[in-house]
PDB file of C-alpha atoms in Angstrom:
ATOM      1  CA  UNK A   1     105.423 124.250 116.989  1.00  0.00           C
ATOM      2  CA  UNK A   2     108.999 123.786 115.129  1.00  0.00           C
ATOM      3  CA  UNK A   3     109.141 119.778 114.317  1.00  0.00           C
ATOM      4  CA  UNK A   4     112.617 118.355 113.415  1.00  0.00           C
ATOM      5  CA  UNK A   5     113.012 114.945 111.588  1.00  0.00           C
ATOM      6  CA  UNK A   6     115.732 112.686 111.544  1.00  0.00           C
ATOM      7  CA  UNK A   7     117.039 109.662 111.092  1.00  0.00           C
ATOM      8  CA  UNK A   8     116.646 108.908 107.002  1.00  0.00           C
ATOM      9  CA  UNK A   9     119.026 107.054 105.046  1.00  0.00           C
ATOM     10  CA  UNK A  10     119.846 104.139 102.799  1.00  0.00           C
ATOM     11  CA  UNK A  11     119.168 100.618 103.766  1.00  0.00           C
ATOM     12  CA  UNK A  12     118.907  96.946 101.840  1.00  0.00           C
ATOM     13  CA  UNK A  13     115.467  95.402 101.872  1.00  0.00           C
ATOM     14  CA  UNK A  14     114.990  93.665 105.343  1.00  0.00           C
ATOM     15  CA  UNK A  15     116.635  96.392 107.646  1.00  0.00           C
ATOM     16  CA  UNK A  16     115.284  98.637 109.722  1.00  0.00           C
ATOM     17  CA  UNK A  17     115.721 102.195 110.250  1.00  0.00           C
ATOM     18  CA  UNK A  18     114.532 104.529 113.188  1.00  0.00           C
ATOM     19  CA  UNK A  19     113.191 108.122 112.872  1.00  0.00           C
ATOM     20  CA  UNK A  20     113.028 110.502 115.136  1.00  0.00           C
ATOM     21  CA  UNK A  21     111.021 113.790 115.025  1.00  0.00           C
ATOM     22  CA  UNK A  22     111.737 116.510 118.219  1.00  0.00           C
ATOM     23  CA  UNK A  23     108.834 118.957 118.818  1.00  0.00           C
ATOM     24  CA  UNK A  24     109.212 122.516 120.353  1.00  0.00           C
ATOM     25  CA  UNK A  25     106.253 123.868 122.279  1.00  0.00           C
ATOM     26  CA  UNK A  26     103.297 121.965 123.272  1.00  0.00           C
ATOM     27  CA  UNK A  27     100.271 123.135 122.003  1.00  0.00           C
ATOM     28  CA  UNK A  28      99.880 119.272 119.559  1.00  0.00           C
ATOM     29  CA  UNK A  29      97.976 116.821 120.932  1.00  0.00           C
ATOM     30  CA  UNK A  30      98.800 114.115 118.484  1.00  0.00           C
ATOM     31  CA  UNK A  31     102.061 113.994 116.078  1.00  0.00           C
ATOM     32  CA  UNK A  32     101.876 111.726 113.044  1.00  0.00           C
ATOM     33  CA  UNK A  33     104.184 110.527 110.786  1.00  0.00           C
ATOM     34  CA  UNK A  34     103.557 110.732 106.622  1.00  0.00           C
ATOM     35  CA  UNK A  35     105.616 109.598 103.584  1.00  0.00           C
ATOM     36  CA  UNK A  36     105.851 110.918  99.978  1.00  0.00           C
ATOM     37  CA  UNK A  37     106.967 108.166  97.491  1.00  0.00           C
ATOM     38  CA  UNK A  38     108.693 109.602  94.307  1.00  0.00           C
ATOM     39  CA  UNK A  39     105.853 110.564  92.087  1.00  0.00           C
ATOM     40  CA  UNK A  40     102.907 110.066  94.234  1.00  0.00           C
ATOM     41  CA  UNK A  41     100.743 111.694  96.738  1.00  0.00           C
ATOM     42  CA  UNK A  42     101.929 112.135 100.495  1.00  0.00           C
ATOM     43  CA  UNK A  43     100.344 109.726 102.944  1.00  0.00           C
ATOM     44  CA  UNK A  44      99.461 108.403 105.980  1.00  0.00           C
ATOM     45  CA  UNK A  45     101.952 106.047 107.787  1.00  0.00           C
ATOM     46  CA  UNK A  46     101.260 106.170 111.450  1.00  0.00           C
ATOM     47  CA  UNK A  47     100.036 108.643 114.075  1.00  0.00           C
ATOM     48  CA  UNK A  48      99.872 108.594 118.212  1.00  0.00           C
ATOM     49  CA  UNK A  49      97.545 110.663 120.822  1.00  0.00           C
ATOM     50  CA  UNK A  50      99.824 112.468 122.962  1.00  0.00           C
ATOM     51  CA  UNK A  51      98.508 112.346 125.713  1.00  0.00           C
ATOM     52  CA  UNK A  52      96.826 108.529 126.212  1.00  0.00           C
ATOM     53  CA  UNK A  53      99.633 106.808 123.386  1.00  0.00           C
ATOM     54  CA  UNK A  54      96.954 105.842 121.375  1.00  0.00           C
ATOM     55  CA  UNK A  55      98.438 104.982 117.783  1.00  0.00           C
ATOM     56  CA  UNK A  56      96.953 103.929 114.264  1.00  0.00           C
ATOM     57  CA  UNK A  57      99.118 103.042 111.358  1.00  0.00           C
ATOM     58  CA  UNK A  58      98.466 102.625 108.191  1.00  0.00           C
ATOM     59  CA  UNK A  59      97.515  98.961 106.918  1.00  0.00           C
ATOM     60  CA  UNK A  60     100.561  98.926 105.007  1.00  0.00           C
ATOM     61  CA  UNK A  61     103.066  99.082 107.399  1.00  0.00           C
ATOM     62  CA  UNK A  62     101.549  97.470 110.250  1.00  0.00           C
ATOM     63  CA  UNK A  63     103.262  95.076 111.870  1.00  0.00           C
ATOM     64  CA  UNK A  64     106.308  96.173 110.559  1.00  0.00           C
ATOM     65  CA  UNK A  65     106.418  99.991 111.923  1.00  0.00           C
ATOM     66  CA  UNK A  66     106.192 101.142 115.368  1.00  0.00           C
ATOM     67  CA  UNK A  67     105.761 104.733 116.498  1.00  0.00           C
ATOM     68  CA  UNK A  68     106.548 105.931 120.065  1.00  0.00           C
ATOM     69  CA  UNK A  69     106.327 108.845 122.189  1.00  0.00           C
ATOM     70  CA  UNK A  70     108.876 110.504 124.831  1.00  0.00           C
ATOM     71  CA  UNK A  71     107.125 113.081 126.427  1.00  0.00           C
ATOM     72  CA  UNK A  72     110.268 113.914 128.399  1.00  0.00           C
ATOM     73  CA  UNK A  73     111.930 114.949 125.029  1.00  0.00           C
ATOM     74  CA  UNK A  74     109.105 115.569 122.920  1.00  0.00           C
ATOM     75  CA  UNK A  75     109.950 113.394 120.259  1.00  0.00           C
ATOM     76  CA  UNK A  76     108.326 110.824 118.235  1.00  0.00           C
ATOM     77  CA  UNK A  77     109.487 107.646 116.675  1.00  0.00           C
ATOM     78  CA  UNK A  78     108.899 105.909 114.098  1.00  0.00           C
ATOM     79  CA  UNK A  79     110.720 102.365 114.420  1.00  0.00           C
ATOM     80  CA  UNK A  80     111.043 100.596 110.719  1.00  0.00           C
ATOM     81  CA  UNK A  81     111.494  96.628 110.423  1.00  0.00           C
ATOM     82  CA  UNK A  82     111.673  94.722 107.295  1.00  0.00           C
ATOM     83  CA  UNK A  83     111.591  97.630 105.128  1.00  0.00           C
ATOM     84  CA  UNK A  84     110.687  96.907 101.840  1.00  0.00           C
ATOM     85  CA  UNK A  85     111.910  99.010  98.340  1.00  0.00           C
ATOM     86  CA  UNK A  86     108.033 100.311  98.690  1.00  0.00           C
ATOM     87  CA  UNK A  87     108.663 102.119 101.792  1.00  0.00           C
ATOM     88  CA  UNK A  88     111.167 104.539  99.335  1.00  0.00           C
ATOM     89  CA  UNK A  89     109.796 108.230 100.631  1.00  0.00           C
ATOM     90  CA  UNK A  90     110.389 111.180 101.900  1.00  0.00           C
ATOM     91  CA  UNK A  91     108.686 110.996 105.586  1.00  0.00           C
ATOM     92  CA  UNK A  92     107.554 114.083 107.190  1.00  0.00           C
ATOM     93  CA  UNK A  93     105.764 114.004 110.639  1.00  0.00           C
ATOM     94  CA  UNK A  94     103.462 116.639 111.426  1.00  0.00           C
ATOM     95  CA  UNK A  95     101.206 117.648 114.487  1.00  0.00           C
ATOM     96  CA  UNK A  96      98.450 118.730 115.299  1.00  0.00           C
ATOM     97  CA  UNK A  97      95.708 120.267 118.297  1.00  0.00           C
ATOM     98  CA  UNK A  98      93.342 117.645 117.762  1.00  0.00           C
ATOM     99  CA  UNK A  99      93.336 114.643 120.914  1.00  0.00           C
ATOM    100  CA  UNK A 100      92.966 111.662 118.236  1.00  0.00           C
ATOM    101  CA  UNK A 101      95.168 110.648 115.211  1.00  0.00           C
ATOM    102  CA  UNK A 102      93.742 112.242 112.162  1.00  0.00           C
ATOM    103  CA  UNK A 103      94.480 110.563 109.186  1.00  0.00           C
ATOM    104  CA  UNK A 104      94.300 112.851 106.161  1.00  0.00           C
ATOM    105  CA  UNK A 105      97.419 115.319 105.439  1.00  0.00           C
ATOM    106  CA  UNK A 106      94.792 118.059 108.362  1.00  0.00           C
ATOM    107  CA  UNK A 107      97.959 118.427 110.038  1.00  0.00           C
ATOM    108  CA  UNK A 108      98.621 122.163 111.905  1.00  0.00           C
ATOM    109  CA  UNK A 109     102.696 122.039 111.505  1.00  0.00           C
ATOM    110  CA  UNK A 110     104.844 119.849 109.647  1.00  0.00           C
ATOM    111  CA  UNK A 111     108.466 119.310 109.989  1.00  0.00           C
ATOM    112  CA  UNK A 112     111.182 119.441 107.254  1.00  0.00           C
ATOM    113  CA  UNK A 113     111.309 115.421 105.611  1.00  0.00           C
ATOM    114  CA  UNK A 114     113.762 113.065 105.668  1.00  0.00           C
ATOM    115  CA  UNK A 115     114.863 110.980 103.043  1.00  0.00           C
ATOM    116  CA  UNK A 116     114.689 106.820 103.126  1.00  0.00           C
ATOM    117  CA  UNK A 117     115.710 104.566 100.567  1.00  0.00           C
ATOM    118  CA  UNK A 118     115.072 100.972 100.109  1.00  0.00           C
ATOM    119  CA  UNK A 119     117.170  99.171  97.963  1.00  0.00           C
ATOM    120  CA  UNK A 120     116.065  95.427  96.453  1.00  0.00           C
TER     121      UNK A 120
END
């Protein structure tokens, strides 16, 4: 599986942002999205079943993130309201065989990252 984010840049506190992350192949049954803040340990941000859409997100961005599927196009989204200057990372998604979100950086493949900044 070859995963391709995109969709990073530089937005003011408040805005919104929407990553995408294309998938070749389909031997993933779930595709999560993780971030890496400057200086700190990659984590969890939000993660969907393929196959039923199940998600989980994080408790820190629910609410204000909303990942999608398009099985037509395998690709992943990761929709970003009312971003904060916390939500500063590098975001990666990744995917995996298992057929429920998995949490913990378990992941099988993982894309390239993509860079978002939050400015105050």
């Amino acid at each position: 599986v070859q995963l391709q984010a995109s969709g990073g840049g530089l937005v003011q506190a408040g805005g919104s942002l929407r990553l995408s992350c294309a998938a070749s192949g389909r031997t993933f049954n779930t595709l999560g999205w993780f971030r890496q803040p400057p200086g700190k340990e990659r984590e969890f941000v939000a993660g969907v079943a393929w196959t039923y859409g199940s998600t989980y997100y994080a408790d820190s961005v629910k609410g204000r993130f909303t990942i999608s599927r398009d099985n037509a196009k395998n690709t992943v989204y990761l929709q970003m309201n009312s971003l904060k200057p916390e939500d500063t990372a590098v975001y990666y998604c990744a995917a995996d065989r298992r057929k429920y979100v998995v949490t913990t950086l378990q992941y099988d493949y993982w894309g390239q990252g993509t860079q978002v900044t939050v400015s105050s």
